[in-house]
């Protein structure tokens, strides 16, 4: 997970909210006055997240696995102020076992006060990446922050085996590049097809032969 620096909402989204007085997300998807608005939102989320899923950092493909996730679930936060709040919208990938889908499956049991929000918190301060590909709470956290880190890993199922395997491979390749004296920026650029930028940066910054 990586900090998302939110930009200003799309201008058409502001107009839509002011003029159409929407009540639910479907009003946006099926808007006759703003037929391209949903696509515009998808594109802007993709750009501000640099093409990475807001929860897993796996690559997002605009026409295949990208969808708009409400960090605070629509069925629980039903006010239009929450539903159309740009800071509550995160580009995420479809996958039943981790990420946005795993979060939403918690339903009313989810404690948002404990969940790390990548648009408000700095995830880098909470996590450490192990050589075996797993993600754990960073050493030295306060009791409260340690609980938040572990809760976030659980809620988003960030230690799903497929994610562990992808991180393990990323760490292995990044370590090999470091042996060739490549710098962090070049390594991240050369491995852009796998995403996982935080994993790559962490591996390079803590690398030792």
mmCIF file of C-alpha atoms in Angstrom:
data_model
loop_
_atom_site.group_PDB
_atom_site.id
_atom_site.type_symbol
_atom_site.label_atom_id
_atom_site.label_comp_id
_atom_site.label_asym_id
_atom_site.label_seq_id
_atom_site.Cartn_x
_atom_site.Cartn_y
_atom_site.Cartn_z
ATOM 1 C CA UNK A 1 0.000 0.000 0.000
ATOM 2 C CA UNK A 2 1.229 3.466 -0.914
ATOM 3 C CA UNK A 3 0.233 7.032 -0.051
ATOM 4 C CA UNK A 4 -2.166 8.459 -2.612
ATOM 5 C CA UNK A 5 -1.910 12.200 -3.120
ATOM 6 C CA UNK A 6 -5.398 13.145 -4.193
ATOM 7 C CA UNK A 7 -5.828 15.766 -6.858
ATOM 8 C CA UNK A 8 -8.800 18.069 -7.271
ATOM 9 C CA UNK A 9 -11.919 16.211 -8.439
ATOM 10 C CA UNK A 10 -12.753 16.267 -12.147
ATOM 11 C CA UNK A 11 -14.516 19.473 -13.114
ATOM 12 C CA UNK A 12 -17.372 17.491 -14.635
ATOM 13 C CA UNK A 13 -17.889 15.688 -11.314
ATOM 14 C CA UNK A 14 -18.311 19.025 -9.546
ATOM 15 C CA UNK A 15 -20.820 20.163 -12.170
ATOM 16 C CA UNK A 16 -22.677 16.869 -11.960
ATOM 17 C CA UNK A 17 -23.042 17.144 -8.183
ATOM 18 C CA UNK A 18 -24.211 20.752 -8.370
ATOM 19 C CA UNK A 19 -26.642 20.377 -11.270
ATOM 20 C CA UNK A 20 -27.981 16.820 -11.029
ATOM 21 C CA UNK A 21 -28.281 16.530 -7.238
ATOM 22 C CA UNK A 22 -27.352 12.813 -7.314
ATOM 23 C CA UNK A 23 -28.394 10.432 -4.539
ATOM 24 C CA UNK A 24 -26.519 7.242 -5.382
ATOM 25 C CA UNK A 25 -23.533 6.095 -7.424
ATOM 26 C CA UNK A 26 -25.752 4.700 -10.171
ATOM 27 C CA UNK A 27 -26.876 8.272 -10.878
ATOM 28 C CA UNK A 28 -23.313 8.981 -11.969
ATOM 29 C CA UNK A 29 -22.826 5.797 -13.968
ATOM 30 C CA UNK A 30 -26.039 6.304 -15.926
ATOM 31 C CA UNK A 31 -25.980 10.096 -16.124
ATOM 32 C CA UNK A 32 -27.451 11.377 -19.399
ATOM 33 C CA UNK A 33 -26.100 14.879 -18.893
ATOM 34 C CA UNK A 34 -22.555 13.649 -18.213
ATOM 35 C CA UNK A 35 -22.225 10.368 -20.144
ATOM 36 C CA UNK A 36 -18.415 10.316 -19.977
ATOM 37 C CA UNK A 37 -18.129 11.164 -16.299
ATOM 38 C CA UNK A 38 -17.530 7.633 -15.027
ATOM 39 C CA UNK A 39 -14.748 7.109 -17.558
ATOM 40 C CA UNK A 40 -13.263 10.502 -16.678
ATOM 41 C CA UNK A 41 -13.173 9.525 -13.001
ATOM 42 C CA UNK A 42 -11.523 6.202 -13.814
ATOM 43 C CA UNK A 43 -8.866 7.915 -15.907
ATOM 44 C CA UNK A 44 -8.058 10.524 -13.276
ATOM 45 C CA UNK A 45 -7.804 7.903 -10.527
ATOM 46 C CA UNK A 46 -5.478 5.867 -12.728
ATOM 47 C CA UNK A 47 -3.288 8.890 -13.299
ATOM 48 C CA UNK A 48 -3.088 10.083 -9.703
ATOM 49 C CA UNK A 49 -2.251 6.548 -8.540
ATOM 50 C CA UNK A 50 0.337 6.138 -11.305
ATOM 51 C CA UNK A 51 -1.467 3.107 -12.686
ATOM 52 C CA UNK A 52 -1.325 1.129 -9.431
ATOM 53 C CA UNK A 53 -4.101 -0.403 -7.339
ATOM 54 C CA UNK A 54 -4.609 1.758 -4.268
ATOM 55 C CA UNK A 55 -4.453 -1.234 -1.913
ATOM 56 C CA UNK A 56 -2.128 -3.833 -3.465
ATOM 57 C CA UNK A 57 0.071 -1.729 -5.799
ATOM 58 C CA UNK A 58 -0.512 -4.229 -8.582
ATOM 59 C CA UNK A 59 -0.818 -2.673 -12.074
ATOM 60 C CA UNK A 60 -4.250 -1.419 -13.089
ATOM 61 C CA UNK A 61 -5.433 -1.846 -16.670
ATOM 62 C CA UNK A 62 -8.084 0.718 -17.599
ATOM 63 C CA UNK A 63 -10.159 -1.585 -19.760
ATOM 64 C CA UNK A 64 -9.747 -4.786 -17.778
ATOM 65 C CA UNK A 65 -9.402 -4.711 -14.005
ATOM 66 C CA UNK A 66 -9.818 -1.088 -12.908
ATOM 67 C CA UNK A 67 -12.884 -0.065 -10.933
ATOM 68 C CA UNK A 68 -13.759 2.711 -8.522
ATOM 69 C CA UNK A 69 -13.818 1.658 -4.887
ATOM 70 C CA UNK A 70 -15.437 3.666 -2.110
ATOM 71 C CA UNK A 71 -12.983 3.407 0.765
ATOM 72 C CA UNK A 72 -15.916 3.980 3.100
ATOM 73 C CA UNK A 73 -18.447 1.520 1.731
ATOM 74 C CA UNK A 74 -21.530 3.021 0.079
ATOM 75 C CA UNK A 75 -23.981 0.751 1.868
ATOM 76 C CA UNK A 76 -22.652 1.986 5.224
ATOM 77 C CA UNK A 77 -22.019 5.644 4.369
ATOM 78 C CA UNK A 78 -25.083 6.534 2.317
ATOM 79 C CA UNK A 79 -24.897 10.313 2.290
ATOM 80 C CA UNK A 80 -24.170 11.846 -1.140
ATOM 81 C CA UNK A 81 -21.428 13.814 0.621
ATOM 82 C CA UNK A 82 -19.674 10.513 1.267
ATOM 83 C CA UNK A 83 -20.586 8.748 -1.967
ATOM 84 C CA UNK A 84 -19.293 11.540 -4.222
ATOM 85 C CA UNK A 85 -16.414 12.657 -2.018
ATOM 86 C CA UNK A 86 -13.392 12.483 -4.319
ATOM 87 C CA UNK A 87 -11.074 11.709 -1.399
ATOM 88 C CA UNK A 88 -13.171 8.606 -0.688
ATOM 89 C CA UNK A 89 -12.719 7.218 -4.208
ATOM 90 C CA UNK A 90 -9.805 4.890 -4.925
ATOM 91 C CA UNK A 91 -8.871 3.085 -8.098
ATOM 92 C CA UNK A 92 -8.693 -0.607 -7.294
ATOM 93 C CA UNK A 93 -8.520 -3.932 -9.079
ATOM 94 C CA UNK A 94 -11.173 -6.602 -9.142
ATOM 95 C CA UNK A 95 -10.147 -9.659 -7.162
ATOM 96 C CA UNK A 96 -12.358 -11.659 -4.850
ATOM 97 C CA UNK A 97 -9.705 -12.666 -2.367
ATOM 98 C CA UNK A 98 -7.789 -9.493 -1.507
ATOM 99 C CA UNK A 99 -7.874 -5.709 -1.824
ATOM 100 C CA UNK A 100 -11.154 -3.813 -2.154
ATOM 101 C CA UNK A 101 -13.301 -6.942 -2.382
ATOM 102 C CA UNK A 102 -11.794 -8.354 0.801
ATOM 103 C CA UNK A 103 -12.460 -5.062 2.592
ATOM 104 C CA UNK A 104 -16.047 -4.815 1.440
ATOM 105 C CA UNK A 105 -16.754 -8.412 2.455
ATOM 106 C CA UNK A 106 -16.272 -7.366 6.097
ATOM 107 C CA UNK A 107 -19.465 -5.278 5.904
ATOM 108 C CA UNK A 108 -20.649 -3.746 9.154
ATOM 109 C CA UNK A 109 -17.932 -5.541 11.103
ATOM 110 C CA UNK A 110 -15.285 -3.249 9.612
ATOM 111 C CA UNK A 111 -13.716 -0.758 12.034
ATOM 112 C CA UNK A 112 -12.668 2.209 9.890
ATOM 113 C CA UNK A 113 -10.964 3.885 12.837
ATOM 114 C CA UNK A 114 -8.333 1.124 12.766
ATOM 115 C CA UNK A 115 -8.004 0.850 8.997
ATOM 116 C CA UNK A 116 -5.099 2.621 7.299
ATOM 117 C CA UNK A 117 -6.427 4.947 4.617
ATOM 118 C CA UNK A 118 -3.879 5.526 1.822
ATOM 119 C CA UNK A 119 -5.385 8.947 1.054
ATOM 120 C CA UNK A 120 -4.904 10.140 4.644
ATOM 121 C CA UNK A 121 -2.150 8.013 6.200
ATOM 122 C CA UNK A 122 1.411 7.264 5.115
ATOM 123 C CA UNK A 123 1.433 3.465 4.697
ATOM 124 C CA UNK A 124 5.220 3.463 4.432
ATOM 125 C CA UNK A 125 5.375 4.239 8.153
ATOM 126 C CA UNK A 126 3.400 1.111 9.074
ATOM 127 C CA UNK A 127 4.785 -1.787 7.021
ATOM 128 C CA UNK A 128 7.889 -3.875 6.442
ATOM 129 C CA UNK A 129 8.394 -6.291 3.539
ATOM 130 C CA UNK A 130 10.055 -9.619 4.295
ATOM 131 C CA UNK A 131 12.303 -11.520 1.895
ATOM 132 C CA UNK A 132 9.721 -14.309 1.705
ATOM 133 C CA UNK A 133 7.240 -11.815 0.236
ATOM 134 C CA UNK A 134 5.057 -11.315 3.288
ATOM 135 C CA UNK A 135 4.133 -7.906 4.696
ATOM 136 C CA UNK A 136 4.276 -7.256 8.444
ATOM 137 C CA UNK A 137 3.853 -4.364 10.847
ATOM 138 C CA UNK A 138 6.966 -2.207 11.013
ATOM 139 C CA UNK A 139 9.088 -2.745 14.098
ATOM 140 C CA UNK A 140 8.966 0.002 16.729
ATOM 141 C CA UNK A 141 5.360 1.091 16.175
ATOM 142 C CA UNK A 142 3.216 2.157 19.085
ATOM 143 C CA UNK A 143 0.700 -0.391 20.307
ATOM 144 C CA UNK A 144 -2.112 1.470 18.539
ATOM 145 C CA UNK A 145 -0.244 1.796 15.232
ATOM 146 C CA UNK A 146 0.869 -1.831 15.355
ATOM 147 C CA UNK A 147 -2.760 -2.838 15.774
ATOM 148 C CA UNK A 148 -3.743 -0.657 12.818
ATOM 149 C CA UNK A 149 -1.037 -2.169 10.616
ATOM 150 C CA UNK A 150 -2.012 -5.743 11.459
ATOM 151 C CA UNK A 151 -5.712 -4.960 11.080
ATOM 152 C CA UNK A 152 -5.138 -3.403 7.655
ATOM 153 C CA UNK A 153 -3.128 -6.420 6.491
ATOM 154 C CA UNK A 154 -5.974 -8.659 7.641
ATOM 155 C CA UNK A 155 -8.824 -6.608 6.168
ATOM 156 C CA UNK A 156 -7.238 -6.264 2.720
ATOM 157 C CA UNK A 157 -5.821 -9.810 2.935
ATOM 158 C CA UNK A 158 -2.429 -8.435 1.916
ATOM 159 C CA UNK A 159 -0.737 -11.717 2.752
ATOM 160 C CA UNK A 160 -2.788 -13.701 0.278
ATOM 161 C CA UNK A 161 -0.431 -16.277 -1.220
ATOM 162 C CA UNK A 162 -0.566 -14.802 -4.705
ATOM 163 C CA UNK A 163 0.509 -11.398 -3.350
ATOM 164 C CA UNK A 164 3.284 -13.005 -1.310
ATOM 165 C CA UNK A 165 4.559 -14.790 -4.402
ATOM 166 C CA UNK A 166 4.552 -11.597 -6.471
ATOM 167 C CA UNK A 167 6.409 -9.668 -3.762
ATOM 168 C CA UNK A 168 8.950 -12.462 -3.325
ATOM 169 C CA UNK A 169 9.748 -12.414 -7.032
ATOM 170 C CA UNK A 170 9.958 -8.613 -7.044
ATOM 171 C CA UNK A 171 12.385 -8.678 -4.113
ATOM 172 C CA UNK A 172 14.533 -11.312 -5.817
ATOM 173 C CA UNK A 173 14.777 -9.378 -9.078
ATOM 174 C CA UNK A 174 15.377 -6.048 -7.325
ATOM 175 C CA UNK A 175 18.180 -7.609 -5.264
ATOM 176 C CA UNK A 176 19.807 -8.954 -8.424
ATOM 177 C CA UNK A 177 19.624 -5.517 -10.028
ATOM 178 C CA UNK A 178 21.222 -3.988 -6.946
ATOM 179 C CA UNK A 179 24.160 -6.369 -7.367
ATOM 180 C CA UNK A 180 24.662 -4.749 -10.766
ATOM 181 C CA UNK A 181 24.755 -1.311 -9.108
ATOM 182 C CA UNK A 182 21.514 -0.092 -10.645
ATOM 183 C CA UNK A 183 19.871 2.805 -8.806
ATOM 184 C CA UNK A 184 16.399 2.665 -7.297
ATOM 185 C CA UNK A 185 14.740 4.803 -9.975
ATOM 186 C CA UNK A 186 16.073 2.672 -12.810
ATOM 187 C CA UNK A 187 15.033 -0.534 -11.060
ATOM 188 C CA UNK A 188 11.489 0.718 -10.494
ATOM 189 C CA UNK A 189 11.269 1.904 -14.104
ATOM 190 C CA UNK A 190 12.576 -1.371 -15.518
ATOM 191 C CA UNK A 191 10.051 -3.344 -13.443
ATOM 192 C CA UNK A 192 7.076 -1.058 -14.030
ATOM 193 C CA UNK A 193 5.066 -3.938 -15.472
ATOM 194 C CA UNK A 194 4.798 -5.579 -12.027
ATOM 195 C CA UNK A 195 3.995 -2.482 -9.961
ATOM 196 C CA UNK A 196 4.788 -3.068 -6.261
ATOM 197 C CA UNK A 197 6.787 0.161 -6.123
ATOM 198 C CA UNK A 198 6.915 0.270 -2.314
ATOM 199 C CA UNK A 199 8.309 -3.276 -2.218
ATOM 200 C CA UNK A 200 10.979 -2.415 -4.775
ATOM 201 C CA UNK A 201 11.951 0.798 -3.004
ATOM 202 C CA UNK A 202 12.082 -0.913 0.375
ATOM 203 C CA UNK A 203 14.235 -3.738 -1.026
ATOM 204 C CA UNK A 204 16.674 -1.342 -2.661
ATOM 205 C CA UNK A 205 16.929 0.953 0.348
ATOM 206 C CA UNK A 206 17.610 -1.908 2.759
ATOM 207 C CA UNK A 207 19.758 -3.981 0.408
ATOM 208 C CA UNK A 208 23.010 -5.463 1.671
ATOM 209 C CA UNK A 209 25.088 -8.188 0.038
#
